[in-house]
Amino acid sequence: MATILIVDDLPANRTFLVTLLAHHGHHVIEAGDGHDALALVRSERPELVITDVLMPTMDGYELVKQMRMDPDGRGDARRVLHRALRRTRGSLAREVVGVLAVLTKPALSADVLKIVNDALAGTAPAAPAAVPARQAIESDRHHLRLMTDKLSEKSDNLRIANARLRGLVNLCLELASDRSFEERLRNLCASAGDLFGACYVTLGIVESIHGTVKQIVTSGGEVAAWTSPGDPVAGVLRSVVAERRPIWGDNPGGDPATLELPVLHPDVHSYMAVPIVSSTQVHGWLSVVGAARGAFAEEDTHLLAALASQVGRIYELERAIAQAERGAAALHASDERAQFAFEAANVGVWDMDYVSGQLRWSETLQAQYGFAPGTFPETLDAFFEVVHPLDRDQLRETVATAVRTGQDFKAIHRLQLRDGSVRWVSGAGRIYLDERGRAVRGVGLSLDVTEQQALQQQVQQAQAQEDIGRLTSGVAHDFNNLLTIILGYCEVLLGDMAPADGRRIEVIEIQKAGERATALTRRLRAFNSTEAVEPTLLAVNEVVADIPETLERLLRDDVSLALALSSDVSTIRMDRRQLEQILLNLTVDAQAAMPDGGTVTLATTALQVDGPESSAGRELRAGSYAVLTVSAAGAGLTTELQAQLFEPLFAPKEIGGGAGFGLGALQRSLTAHTGFSVYLPAIVKLPPSTVGGRPTVLVVEDLDALRELTRRLLVRQGYRVIVAANALEAIPMFEQHQSIDLLLTDVVMPGSSGPELTQQLLVNHPHLKVIYMSGYTDEAMAKYGVLDPGVAFLHKPFTSEALGAMIREVLAGNSAASALPEGR
């Protein structure tokens, strides 16, 4: 196969020949003008050259001449002229120019292949070796006429293009005029018809949501009857809008139905339609219809599309102006509402111009940061100067990241105001970047959250105290088990020693230390607010007498404590921790009322009320009372404060100054002067219960030492005792000893708990008496239900006397029901 050079300034023409000849096995090279072709002839030395006639720089005639005259120009190469005009005479081209053949555009593939094959095979007439002078002159004249005709043709095309360009400019000026938008559209359609020689022009605006016709304007006929606002966009126009692309062509016969247009649409022999678009969406279409085929070319669609794009921009601008005009009373009102809402909520607003470096603050925001209105320096550095030094670097990094990435940011930080005070603010911001990723603007909000932070800290402190309470409760539980063993064996030793035994003194001291340790664990539990209530029989005087040891750590040096205890005060039934907490709160509050020091007196008295009577505004029912009074030489309480005393957390201090008096759960009465008297119903002591025979007790306790101690204490009191380490051991013992009268079980044990063991045993022993014991008294016990009314519960550490008394009460039926309530 041969090497063939194709020379043509139009790529489309070259593509046709390159594709055809390469398909038939030839090696094809290309050039866009005569200069490039001459260089390729010298370097590639092709066997055949097919060249266009009219080209820029060097045309086909000149190229052939240069090849013939230049020895290095491959003068022996065969040559074919391509796209000779009708006025080009093939014989003259062969004789004078020196070519083998002339191809006329557009050429058929068969013609091209025949000429190429003949030229390569040598069957085409050979070009003359020399050209006579007369023929050379005739060749030059012919060449000149070709160039003149081509120049005239280009000149005509240029005049047409200039006329259209002027028309397009006039149309754009018309679109930008002050006339109404609809009038401008009508004038545009009329001018477009003149510009393209069209017989009918339509311009449609499409409703953006549903895609239906919103507005239709026509030129070249009456008002459009083939479509109306609300109709779907029809046929070829629908494709233009949906696919956002121009469509043009011919429609033989002119029937609009061929293009899926309504039958009332005027005849369409040729057409072109382009979408009306803006940068964001398609707004409609612009179409022109010709009366004859071939009226429009591809170049016409580019001009029509440019016109339609101007319509899109103008339409979008008109719509934006209309919306702005409608929303300008609304926008003002919205701004006023937003400003009022921000001010009412104490929300500050800021706006940062990164181009000028100006930072603008609202008056609310200036007040948050300690500036008078209008005094903020309006710079970013001035803002960071007010940020607390410990938070400044972190906040700078947060803002810098947002400026770099354009992401929204949130931050909570402290302010160090000029008066030295510290406040907390919560802020949020948004950074706007330009097309190059540079920050140009930032906006944001700021809210003073000082009070919320204080509340959060209080919650955290409360949670910490709760954790401490759980810890102290757990420690107290372990201590209670150990103290039960210590005190129990002290009782055993003392019971076995003779009165004159000199070792009794040492055992008694151990017993006293254990009792003090018991009181200490009880006071630790008193600080656990989640501790469950455990009412027991209390001697009021003993509780009051024990409290100074704790209060001495809480009172100032200039405040002393005095006790005035009456010997005839009766026993009460109450949770000891509650009573101790009341004494603590009232004493500490009394101290606060004596800034110059003084004495706080704790007094107890007995009171017998025979009938209903009133004391300090509170009704007392008939009965015996133990009266506890806390008094101090303070300023006293006003009538308004007295009315608030019985609120759960009331205290005559500033917010956060205390936890209240702690009297909300009791019947209380306020006496005159500066003192509080708490009236506690007294309990008349009953003689110890007696149980006949020798009852059998099953003791279930997982701690070996405590289990053995309990067994020895009960044996010493005359009971038959069976012991088990857990529920798994206890169940078969019940089957072996049907005479068991009472179950004494720990609550929390490995495996099944005490209440779970009870439920299993009650199935076959529904009348079983049960006493629970544990060192826990907090919500863990409440979960098991052992603190509910009707359940016998013995708190560790317990004495032999307390153990025996509760067993006797349960067996005698003087206590409440011994098993768990139904449903536990």
Coordinates of C-alpha atoms in Angstrom, one line a residue, residues 57 77 80 128 209 224 411 518 604 664 691 711 722 741:
T57 CA -1.0 30.8 3.4
A77 CA 5.0 12.5 -6.6
V80 CA -4.6 15.2 -7.4
P128 CA 3.5 17.3 -18.9
I209 CA -42.1 23.0 39.0
A224 CA -51.1 31.1 19.5
A411 CA -17.6 26.9 70.3
T518 CA -20.6 2.2 113.7
T604 CA -35.0 18.2 124.2
G664 CA -40.0 18.9 104.6
V691 CA -42.1 -17.1 122.2
R711 CA -25.1 -18.9 114.9
I722 CA -29.1 -24.3 110.9
D741 CA -39.7 -21.6 112.0

